[in-house]
XYZ file of C-alpha atoms in Angstrom:
689
model
C -0.975 19.769 -73.806
C 0.576 16.618 -72.353
C 1.673 18.431 -69.150
C -1.825 19.838 -68.628
C -3.324 16.395 -69.032
C -0.890 14.865 -66.524
C -1.657 17.624 -63.981
C -5.390 16.983 -64.380
C -4.920 13.260 -63.690
C -2.937 13.980 -60.493
C -5.643 16.373 -59.267
C -8.368 13.778 -59.822
C -6.311 11.141 -57.944
C -5.886 13.419 -54.898
C -9.615 14.166 -54.825
C -10.400 10.419 -54.981
C -8.132 9.555 -52.057
C -9.516 12.424 -49.985
C -13.126 11.376 -50.553
C -12.289 7.747 -49.677
C -10.751 8.816 -46.389
C -13.800 10.888 -45.448
C -16.107 8.025 -46.337
C -14.106 5.714 -44.072
C -14.347 8.187 -41.201
C -18.092 8.479 -41.679
C -18.507 4.699 -41.373
C -16.654 4.832 -37.972
C -18.376 7.575 -35.954
C -16.339 6.849 -32.776
C -13.028 7.320 -34.498
C -11.341 10.713 -33.905
C -10.075 12.883 -36.720
C -6.404 12.650 -37.478
C -4.699 15.017 -34.984
C -2.090 17.505 -36.028
C 1.011 18.770 -34.202
C 0.673 19.017 -30.369
C -2.839 17.591 -30.491
C -1.450 14.491 -32.231
C 1.197 13.929 -29.525
C -1.404 14.429 -26.771
C -3.769 11.860 -28.299
C -0.887 9.401 -28.630
C -0.057 9.777 -24.928
C -3.682 9.115 -23.985
C -3.758 5.967 -26.090
C -0.897 4.320 -24.128
C -2.165 2.902 -20.765
C -0.265 3.878 -17.622
C 1.072 0.702 -15.960
C 0.984 2.427 -12.551
C -2.589 3.705 -12.953
C -4.755 2.888 -9.915
C -8.515 2.341 -9.781
C -10.568 5.404 -8.806
C -11.416 3.878 -5.397
C -7.707 3.658 -4.563
C -7.014 7.195 -5.825
C -9.656 8.560 -3.449
C -8.678 6.430 -0.404
C -6.874 8.089 2.503
C -5.882 5.056 4.556
C -5.300 1.500 3.293
C -6.897 0.319 0.063
C -7.602 -3.435 -0.137
C -9.002 -5.370 -3.072
C -9.685 -8.865 -4.410
C -9.960 -9.528 -8.153
C -11.134 -12.868 -9.521
C -9.428 -13.627 -12.849
C -10.318 -17.046 -14.210
C -11.309 -20.614 -13.453
C -11.191 -23.932 -15.216
C -13.059 -27.169 -14.552
C -10.867 -29.813 -12.914
C -10.918 -33.582 -12.996
C -12.863 -35.643 -12.223
C -15.905 -34.232 -14.047
C -19.046 -34.948 -12.008
C -22.756 -34.338 -12.566
C -23.333 -32.876 -9.096
C -22.507 -29.176 -9.454
C -21.796 -28.783 -5.732
C -19.134 -31.496 -5.920
C -17.424 -30.243 -9.076
C -13.982 -28.741 -8.491
C -12.641 -25.715 -10.343
C -9.098 -24.361 -10.559
C -9.120 -20.591 -10.006
C -6.752 -17.622 -10.047
C -7.174 -14.336 -8.211
C -5.192 -11.330 -7.017
C -5.429 -9.490 -3.700
C -3.893 -6.066 -3.098
C -2.981 -4.129 0.056
C -2.008 -0.530 -0.797
C -0.976 2.045 1.792
C -2.542 5.316 0.644
C -2.287 7.035 4.031
C 0.394 9.059 5.771
C 1.340 6.404 8.385
C 3.549 3.374 7.792
C 1.463 0.190 7.886
C 3.326 -2.308 10.075
C 2.935 -6.034 9.516
C -0.159 -5.906 7.309
C -2.693 -8.675 7.765
C -5.469 -9.267 5.231
C -8.488 -11.475 5.967
C -10.288 -13.070 3.015
C -13.506 -14.863 3.940
C -13.758 -17.532 1.272
C -17.088 -19.340 0.978
C -16.741 -22.020 -1.711
C -14.716 -24.672 0.157
C -11.539 -23.222 -1.320
C -8.248 -25.100 -1.154
C -5.247 -22.849 -1.761
C -2.274 -24.409 -3.546
C -0.112 -21.312 -3.910
C 0.093 -17.783 -2.501
C 2.773 -15.594 -4.072
C 3.512 -12.270 -2.407
C 2.296 -13.280 1.059
C 2.155 -16.188 3.480
C -0.702 -17.828 5.359
C -0.738 -16.455 8.887
C -1.772 -19.774 10.451
C 1.274 -21.481 8.939
C -0.736 -24.127 7.101
C 0.906 -26.275 4.468
C -0.245 -26.270 0.880
C -2.730 -27.481 -0.141
C -4.528 -25.520 2.609
C -8.282 -25.776 3.239
C -9.570 -22.216 3.718
C -13.314 -22.654 3.150
C -14.059 -20.541 6.233
C -11.528 -17.865 5.374
C -7.835 -17.265 5.852
C -5.423 -14.539 6.940
C -2.520 -13.579 4.697
C 0.462 -11.568 5.910
C 3.633 -10.272 4.326
C 6.046 -12.550 6.157
C 9.501 -11.324 7.091
C 9.208 -7.904 5.383
C 5.585 -6.941 5.771
C 5.691 -3.192 6.438
C 4.187 -0.914 3.792
C 5.800 2.516 3.673
C 4.018 5.711 2.662
C 3.852 7.395 -0.708
C 5.393 10.504 0.886
C 8.482 8.649 2.130
C 9.072 6.737 -1.118
C 8.126 9.173 -3.898
C 5.122 6.973 -4.667
C 7.196 3.827 -5.233
C 4.536 1.122 -5.551
C 7.062 -1.616 -4.755
C 7.382 -0.161 -1.228
C 3.789 0.901 -0.531
C 1.845 -1.973 -2.085
C 1.609 -5.737 -1.586
C 0.234 -7.757 -4.468
C -0.766 -11.332 -3.643
C -1.254 -13.846 -6.453
C -3.616 -16.626 -5.360
C -4.297 -19.967 -7.044
C -6.301 -22.903 -5.798
C -9.404 -25.044 -6.071
C -13.030 -24.235 -5.247
C -16.301 -26.167 -5.256
C -20.018 -25.689 -5.790
C -19.969 -22.794 -8.242
C -22.460 -22.386 -11.086
C -21.046 -22.616 -14.598
C -21.722 -18.929 -15.272
C -21.179 -17.760 -11.686
C -18.406 -15.511 -10.385
C -17.082 -17.085 -7.159
C -16.244 -14.135 -4.926
C -15.363 -14.186 -1.202
C -18.000 -13.182 1.325
C -15.867 -10.258 2.516
C -12.331 -8.897 2.832
C -10.896 -6.725 5.578
C -7.650 -5.421 7.052
C -7.052 -6.868 10.523
C -4.364 -4.496 11.759
C -5.027 -2.877 15.122
C -6.253 0.695 14.850
C -7.917 0.318 11.442
C -11.580 -0.013 10.603
C -12.886 -1.331 7.275
C -16.378 -0.720 5.845
C -18.231 -3.558 4.085
C -16.471 -4.029 0.752
C -17.961 -2.912 -2.546
C -18.426 -5.725 -5.074
C -18.775 -5.198 -8.803
C -18.731 -8.298 -10.984
C -15.311 -9.925 -10.402
C -13.837 -7.171 -8.201
C -14.175 -6.404 -4.506
C -12.582 -3.455 -2.723
C -12.676 -1.324 0.413
C -10.895 1.664 1.908
C -9.843 1.013 5.520
C -9.187 4.059 7.654
C -7.713 4.862 11.024
C -10.266 4.195 13.765
C -10.342 7.318 15.900
C -12.142 5.414 18.678
C -9.646 2.570 18.729
C -7.815 1.969 21.988
C -4.855 0.424 20.185
C -1.701 2.080 21.486
C 0.622 3.749 19.047
C 3.873 1.831 18.730
C 6.746 4.072 19.803
C 9.310 1.700 18.307
C 10.055 1.048 14.680
C 8.927 -2.576 14.870
C 6.247 -4.579 16.632
C 6.738 -5.650 20.254
C 7.248 -9.354 20.871
C 4.021 -11.327 20.842
C 2.626 -14.043 23.156
C 2.023 -17.685 22.230
C 2.242 -21.252 23.513
C 5.737 -21.543 22.026
C 7.714 -18.579 20.702
C 10.782 -18.769 18.465
C 13.149 -15.810 18.232
C 15.456 -15.335 15.231
C 17.975 -12.800 16.532
C 20.720 -11.595 14.185
C 23.854 -10.799 16.190
C 26.467 -10.026 13.524
C 26.099 -9.182 9.831
C 28.547 -9.044 6.937
C 28.005 -8.498 3.233
C 27.737 -12.192 2.374
C 26.816 -13.876 5.699
C 25.429 -13.301 9.178
C 25.390 -14.922 12.626
C 22.023 -15.647 14.217
C 20.793 -17.095 17.496
C 17.544 -19.084 17.529
C 15.662 -19.343 20.845
C 12.597 -21.544 21.427
C 10.635 -20.814 24.609
C 7.720 -22.768 26.063
C 5.037 -20.508 27.574
C 2.211 -23.026 28.034
C 1.969 -24.767 31.441
C 0.868 -27.969 29.677
C 3.088 -27.587 26.616
C 6.201 -29.664 26.078
C 8.625 -31.038 23.487
C 10.771 -34.173 23.577
C 13.476 -34.815 20.978
C 12.270 -31.781 19.035
C 12.792 -31.501 15.303
C 12.669 -28.013 13.798
C 12.330 -27.276 10.098
C 11.844 -24.235 7.866
C 12.206 -23.139 4.251
C 14.888 -20.786 2.941
C 13.540 -18.272 0.416
C 16.691 -16.630 -0.969
C 19.094 -19.538 -1.524
C 20.795 -19.280 1.902
C 22.764 -22.172 3.405
C 24.007 -23.103 6.905
C 27.799 -22.923 7.084
C 28.259 -23.764 10.780
C 26.213 -24.452 13.942
C 26.549 -24.609 17.727
C 24.013 -26.140 20.107
C 22.127 -28.038 17.395
C 22.781 -30.035 14.220
C 21.090 -30.787 10.922
C 19.850 -34.355 10.475
C 21.569 -34.489 7.094
C 24.966 -32.885 6.459
C 24.510 -32.079 2.777
C 26.427 -29.699 0.505
C 25.733 -30.926 -3.037
C 22.924 -28.367 -3.302
C 25.510 -25.612 -2.903
C 28.096 -27.104 -5.255
C 25.534 -27.530 -8.041
C 23.676 -24.267 -7.417
C 24.167 -20.507 -7.328
C 26.377 -20.745 -4.219
C 28.876 -22.943 -6.072
C 29.094 -20.442 -8.903
C 29.630 -17.463 -6.573
C 31.845 -19.002 -3.834
C 34.310 -20.672 -6.212
C 37.098 -20.953 -3.624
C 34.930 -22.212 -0.723
C 35.499 -25.724 0.636
C 31.872 -26.893 0.736
C 32.787 -30.123 2.527
C 32.893 -28.014 5.713
C 29.359 -26.695 5.167
C 26.666 -28.119 7.472
C 23.665 -28.025 5.166
C 22.612 -26.686 1.762
C 19.036 -28.000 1.735
C 16.134 -25.640 1.186
C 14.227 -27.386 3.994
C 16.748 -28.550 6.627
C 15.686 -30.623 9.650
C 17.390 -29.461 12.843
C 17.696 -31.286 16.186
C 19.137 -30.494 19.603
C 22.602 -31.695 20.571
C 22.906 -34.602 23.059
C 23.984 -33.751 26.648
C 27.539 -35.039 26.145
C 28.195 -32.137 23.741
C 27.330 -29.409 26.243
C 30.997 -28.587 26.985
C 32.262 -29.172 23.453
C 33.982 -25.927 22.410
C 33.130 -26.490 18.738
C 29.538 -27.799 19.004
C 28.309 -26.688 22.450
C 29.318 -24.185 25.081
C 26.181 -22.036 24.798
C 23.410 -21.668 27.426
C 20.206 -23.724 27.135
C 21.544 -26.193 24.572
C 22.280 -29.876 24.430
C 19.368 -31.563 26.258
C 18.327 -34.096 23.611
C 15.541 -31.806 22.481
C 13.606 -31.558 25.754
C 11.693 -28.337 26.459
C 9.710 -28.519 29.704
C 6.908 -26.323 31.091
C 8.073 -23.554 33.404
C 5.948 -25.235 36.069
C 8.399 -28.158 36.090
C 11.730 -26.391 35.551
C 12.070 -22.849 34.217
C 15.727 -23.391 33.320
C 14.668 -26.159 30.922
C 11.736 -24.293 29.382
C 13.762 -23.013 26.433
C 16.313 -24.243 23.930
C 18.951 -22.205 22.065
C 21.301 -22.743 19.129
C 23.451 -20.544 16.884
C 24.185 -20.556 13.144
C 26.375 -18.863 10.588
C 24.246 -18.339 7.470
C 25.717 -17.541 4.046
C 23.784 -15.654 1.365
C 23.890 -15.624 -2.431
C 23.473 -12.788 -4.972
C 21.733 -10.414 -5.291
C 21.386 -10.030 -1.491
C 25.041 -9.173 -0.899
C 24.884 -6.362 1.651
C 24.669 -6.216 5.429
C 21.012 -5.213 5.580
C 19.654 -7.781 3.108
C 18.615 -10.396 5.660
C 15.573 -12.567 5.103
C 14.673 -15.146 7.786
C 13.395 -18.526 6.622
C 9.646 -19.134 6.375
C 7.195 -22.026 6.899
C 8.462 -22.959 10.360
C 7.452 -26.277 11.949
C 8.393 -27.941 15.206
C 7.398 -31.333 16.575
C 8.295 -33.858 19.260
C 7.899 -37.625 19.616
C 4.840 -37.666 21.907
C 3.824 -34.057 22.346
C 1.096 -31.657 21.243
C 0.959 -30.355 17.679
C 2.172 -26.795 17.193
C 1.042 -24.561 14.339
C 3.525 -21.783 13.631
C 2.849 -18.433 12.044
C 5.176 -16.458 9.748
C 8.290 -14.653 10.992
C 7.325 -11.125 12.076
C 9.837 -8.309 12.443
C 10.001 -7.245 16.090
C 12.125 -5.053 18.300
C 15.777 -6.197 18.313
C 16.882 -8.496 21.131
C 18.325 -6.860 24.238
C 20.874 -8.893 26.223
C 23.247 -8.132 29.141
C 26.818 -7.282 28.215
C 28.994 -10.423 28.411
C 32.033 -8.496 29.667
C 30.470 -7.778 33.035
C 29.604 -4.156 32.302
C 26.335 -2.616 33.441
C 25.200 -2.259 29.851
C 22.636 -3.709 27.457
C 23.609 -5.042 24.042
C 20.985 -4.384 21.345
C 20.963 -6.821 18.454
C 20.986 -5.938 14.769
C 17.609 -7.371 13.773
C 15.042 -9.781 15.184
C 12.084 -11.766 13.945
C 9.604 -13.746 16.004
C 7.654 -16.864 15.109
C 4.616 -17.600 17.294
C 3.486 -21.237 17.552
C 0.266 -22.325 19.252
C -0.972 -25.757 20.268
C -3.608 -27.099 17.922
C -5.608 -30.304 17.791
C -4.612 -31.884 14.513
C -7.332 -33.278 12.268
C -4.712 -35.066 10.185
C -3.553 -37.538 12.830
C -4.844 -39.471 15.798
C -3.677 -38.883 19.328
C -0.693 -40.846 20.661
C -1.918 -41.760 24.139
C -5.166 -43.107 25.586
C -6.966 -43.718 28.878
C -8.900 -46.652 30.338
C -11.411 -46.434 33.217
C -12.093 -48.832 36.078
C -13.595 -48.728 39.577
C -13.733 -50.797 42.749
C -17.501 -51.149 42.341
C -17.334 -52.663 38.839
C -15.758 -55.931 37.686
C -14.785 -54.764 34.199
C -12.268 -52.302 32.843
C -13.459 -49.913 30.121
C -10.418 -50.036 27.807
C -8.972 -47.454 25.456
C -11.066 -46.744 22.390
C -10.688 -48.810 19.253
C -8.039 -47.231 16.983
C -7.583 -44.423 19.539
C -4.126 -43.770 18.094
C -4.922 -44.826 14.550
C -5.194 -48.106 12.655
C -2.909 -49.066 9.787
C -3.973 -52.675 9.283
C -7.725 -53.324 9.402
C -7.819 -56.532 7.353
C -8.006 -58.732 10.430
C -9.943 -56.482 12.825
C -12.927 -54.129 12.880
C -11.919 -50.458 13.254
C -15.548 -49.412 13.849
C -16.451 -51.875 16.619
C -16.468 -50.773 20.257
C -13.604 -52.028 22.386
C -14.523 -55.094 24.473
C -14.559 -54.814 28.261
C -11.538 -56.361 29.967
C -10.665 -58.174 33.179
C -8.315 -55.948 35.243
C -5.240 -58.152 34.762
C -5.458 -57.736 30.960
C -4.188 -54.147 31.290
C -0.712 -55.486 32.066
C -0.171 -57.282 28.752
C 0.078 -55.964 25.171
C -3.101 -55.833 23.100
C -2.029 -58.629 20.768
C -1.782 -60.973 23.767
C -5.173 -60.035 25.283
C -7.490 -61.896 22.911
C -7.764 -65.116 24.925
C -8.378 -63.292 28.206
C -10.863 -60.876 26.600
C -12.948 -63.624 24.977
C -12.925 -65.716 28.159
C -14.096 -62.663 30.141
C -16.878 -61.949 27.652
C -18.043 -65.566 27.856
C -17.986 -65.517 31.664
C -19.933 -62.233 31.823
C -22.236 -63.062 28.883
C -21.047 -60.045 26.890
C -21.768 -59.870 23.188
C -18.715 -60.411 20.961
C -18.760 -59.483 17.249
C -17.594 -61.957 14.621
C -14.786 -59.625 13.596
C -13.121 -58.436 16.789
C -12.352 -54.720 17.290
C -8.877 -53.415 16.505
C -6.526 -52.330 19.264
C -5.832 -48.789 20.440
C -2.275 -48.763 18.967
C -1.084 -46.172 21.505
C 2.487 -45.861 22.678
C 1.404 -44.690 26.151
C -1.768 -45.580 28.025
C -3.096 -44.521 31.419
C -5.580 -46.246 33.682
C -7.763 -44.194 36.051
C -9.216 -46.394 38.797
C -11.705 -45.231 41.454
C -10.234 -46.833 44.575
C -12.623 -45.685 47.325
C -15.626 -43.457 48.049
C -16.851 -42.354 51.464
C -18.769 -39.512 53.058
C -15.832 -37.148 53.527
C -13.812 -37.902 50.424
C -12.665 -40.385 47.827
C -9.485 -41.721 46.244
C -8.242 -42.896 42.869
C -5.236 -44.737 41.501
C -3.475 -43.702 38.318
C -1.196 -46.068 36.402
C 0.958 -45.085 33.436
C 2.008 -47.744 30.893
C 4.773 -47.188 28.338
C 4.476 -49.559 25.361
C 7.273 -47.817 23.443
C 10.986 -48.565 23.579
C 11.673 -44.876 24.323
C 12.168 -43.931 27.972
C 10.371 -40.741 29.048
C 12.467 -38.667 31.413
C 10.815 -35.940 33.496
C 7.362 -37.035 32.337
C 4.175 -35.336 33.519
C 0.456 -35.959 33.360
C -2.432 -33.557 33.951
C -6.139 -34.174 34.607
C -9.191 -31.947 34.338
C -12.648 -32.745 35.767
C -16.168 -31.534 35.263
C -18.158 -30.064 38.176
C -14.944 -28.635 39.704
C -14.083 -32.023 41.193
C -10.384 -31.133 41.093
C -10.967 -28.473 43.780
C -11.047 -31.307 46.318
C -7.488 -32.450 45.470
C -5.560 -33.235 48.669
C -2.475 -35.310 47.969
C -0.728 -37.607 45.518
C 1.402 -40.151 47.334
C 4.078 -41.464 44.935
C 4.360 -38.480 42.583
C 4.697 -34.731 42.988
C 1.243 -33.205 42.583
C 0.015 -29.610 42.166
C -3.480 -28.179 41.863
C -3.802 -25.396 39.258
C -7.114 -23.598 39.934
C -6.607 -21.004 37.181
C -6.023 -23.672 34.531
C -9.481 -25.284 34.396
C -8.942 -26.758 37.882
C -6.138 -29.011 36.643
C -4.376 -31.601 38.779
C -0.750 -31.660 37.584
C 1.517 -34.617 38.445
C 5.142 -35.505 37.747
C 7.648 -38.075 38.957
C 9.604 -37.405 42.115
C 13.374 -36.960 41.943
C 15.016 -40.311 41.300
C 11.774 -41.841 40.032
C 11.020 -39.463 37.181
C 11.671 -42.009 34.428
C 8.898 -43.889 32.665
C 10.926 -46.777 31.282
C 10.299 -48.336 27.898
C 8.795 -51.770 27.263
C 10.840 -54.847 28.196
C 11.105 -56.899 25.016
C 13.066 -59.709 26.651
C 10.061 -61.183 28.506
C 7.112 -63.085 27.045
C 4.631 -61.511 27.043
C 6.372 -58.155 26.907
C 6.180 -56.033 30.056
C 5.500 -52.286 29.713
C 7.267 -49.596 31.687
C 5.000 -48.560 34.569
C 4.485 -45.809 37.165
C 1.642 -45.727 39.701
C 0.283 -43.600 42.530
C -2.823 -43.119 44.680
C -4.495 -39.690 44.855
C -6.842 -38.534 47.584
C -9.673 -35.980 47.325
C -11.947 -34.334 49.862
C -15.665 -33.628 49.393
C -15.528 -30.572 51.619
C -15.726 -28.158 48.641
C -17.852 -30.408 46.384
C -20.516 -31.982 48.612
C -22.925 -32.743 45.749
C -20.669 -34.921 43.616
C -21.571 -38.570 42.993
C -18.448 -40.584 42.426
C -20.249 -43.857 41.745
C -22.305 -42.149 39.022
C -19.256 -41.009 37.066
C -18.187 -37.684 38.623
C -14.831 -39.154 39.632
C -13.633 -39.706 36.050
C -11.599 -36.954 34.340
C -12.938 -35.124 31.292
C -9.458 -34.450 29.894
C -6.126 -36.216 30.402
C -2.741 -35.037 29.125
C 0.570 -36.869 28.947
C 3.639 -34.727 28.218
C 1.333 -32.114 26.721
C -0.464 -34.499 24.363
C -4.226 -34.731 24.985
C -5.117 -38.407 25.314
C -8.130 -40.251 23.946
C -10.813 -40.924 26.600
C -13.337 -43.786 26.600
C -16.876 -42.937 25.495
C -18.271 -44.915 28.424
C -17.356 -45.436 32.066
C -18.207 -47.956 34.782
C -20.869 -47.026 37.327
C -22.249 -48.633 40.462
C -24.219 -47.926 43.611
C -21.112 -47.174 45.637
C -21.207 -50.488 47.457
C -18.174 -52.762 47.452
C -20.141 -55.413 45.544
C -19.129 -55.039 41.892
C -21.608 -54.647 39.061
C -21.369 -54.868 35.275
C -23.052 -51.598 34.349
C -21.412 -48.926 32.184
C -22.621 -45.504 31.118
C -21.999 -43.702 27.848
C -21.650 -39.919 27.894
C -23.829 -37.914 25.500
C -23.032 -34.223 25.123
C -25.946 -31.813 24.629
C -25.083 -28.228 23.677
C -26.722 -25.390 25.565
C -27.508 -22.006 24.104
C -25.830 -18.997 25.694
C -27.842 -15.807 25.927
C -26.456 -12.394 25.006
C -25.998 -11.341 28.597
C -23.497 -14.216 29.036
C -21.196 -12.870 26.305
C -19.131 -10.976 28.863
C -18.135 -14.200 30.602
C -14.579 -15.439 30.281
C -13.814 -18.323 27.938
C -13.380 -20.604 30.970
C -16.931 -19.904 32.201
C -18.369 -20.359 28.734
C -16.683 -23.752 28.470
C -18.288 -24.779 31.726
C -21.737 -23.637 30.584
C -21.599 -24.908 27.029
C -22.226 -28.611 27.442
C -24.585 -30.621 29.621
C -23.737 -34.298 29.977
C -26.463 -36.914 29.915
C -25.864 -40.571 30.687
C -27.023 -43.547 28.700
C -26.497 -46.528 31.010
C -26.485 -50.128 29.889
C -26.666 -53.301 31.979
C -24.172 -55.630 30.331
């Protein structure tokens, strides 16, 4: 009886549990029934997400799949009421995935941002324009893969995503976004030659497109494994000559390709990305010989027996300079072609043999890159001179290996192991003022129009007005430093009844200034005098200056008398001048005299009116529209002296006002030079002083 009762209780308990389970399943209609056997294992596999799973658009793309995914944003400080001025920190991811059958060489992704974005970090790619972080990219930016930017195919790699896909993690700041808005770019596209991208599809916080081979593209197929060498104002080659498991030898070549480009006392810097360090150098040196970074880092742990006191530099961002001329025959530091010129790189127009600079390094690596093929060139290259144009350098791009003649005298070509190229182009910096300026004067006007106020920047404005126009000068005031001109300037203003503000304008603060003086004007031609003033202590050897004019005035160039002069018709009708042999030094300022005397060079230039009969010199046509000194574009006055052409001087100046002209569609085929000539029409606002 007891056993039967116990069995009955167990049966009731099983029925209760079974009914409870069914009731629970009924309350959750989306929940599947408990699987059994193979079905159970299959359901379990479906429940685990595949980390390599791709979106459907990528799965169906036969070409290159690109995407941009916005992840999150957070309001930054300061908090402001104006929504358009409020800044937000954001994070996003961009992807370039090669889903085609061709290797994608040197991928380049364009993201057209539209919310005044400022990028503070890009992981997995580098900015193509070489900008420093934080980088303003409100109008868009191009991101490339840097030193190893080729994406292989799925076929060649057994679908290894690490070799066929680039994932770029982006973080930065953006402005003017609604609280509930999703700040997406305007568009994204692949900018590699031979590919065509449709307008991207946008869905909430994702944007994607499938770029395919353009069958109509005229881009030539590359027959070599790597890209051919590119063109630029200044190109830097990073040519690996020898490679070992833990180090390699490399030659770095900088070549000037711009007829108005130049570097003096160049300083070159970059950023190592894999912990490398410079063991030895020839033809150049690091500004700081530092090895504590190696001793206290990974290198010190790996190279336990190395004497690091013999290492040149262990900094992540070394600064490198050219050797002085006295080291050219030094067997340890020199003895290589194109080195040891104090960092001077001239235009080919002046001296082709001095248009490039070369140095060599032995670079040591650290784990895990301990094999002969694991070579990663440094990134974030920058180069600058003391009074030269600004260069903006792109990332290192893998190119065809260097080919050099055999050094043993054989009729053979030596092909290097690996090469990268860095292309640098001249840019007009918005972060600094120019470093040279120009003043205007003429035989038919008493006054000199000086350099602009703060033309080369103003550090101290407590005692002067940085916004006031520069006061007109008597001619002799050009010969003395600005700080000694006040008495002469005020006396001249009083004599000529010129207005003087209570707080006088600041000086130009330029290290080099040039004066352009109209010396004569007659029926058949005219002449001018150019004077160069050096207010720095540095002497400029092999200096040059270049002038460009509106209305093709430079076409009438005849002769420069104390300099060497050349007319360059294909370069915006430029008149190019340099010192003659033996007089090609622009000396520094003489500090021993009182007042100080600047270094000076001067020459007269003659022009004919045979090819420009309609020009009016006395109305301003004789003044240049652009002036360069050693490649640096100088600040020009906003006004110039005018007259009636008679010897009797006047006190009238004219201010130039630029009015843009629209260009019709039919003009779009014109070259950039013609468009520049058509784009602006100059009007004159003349004032009797």
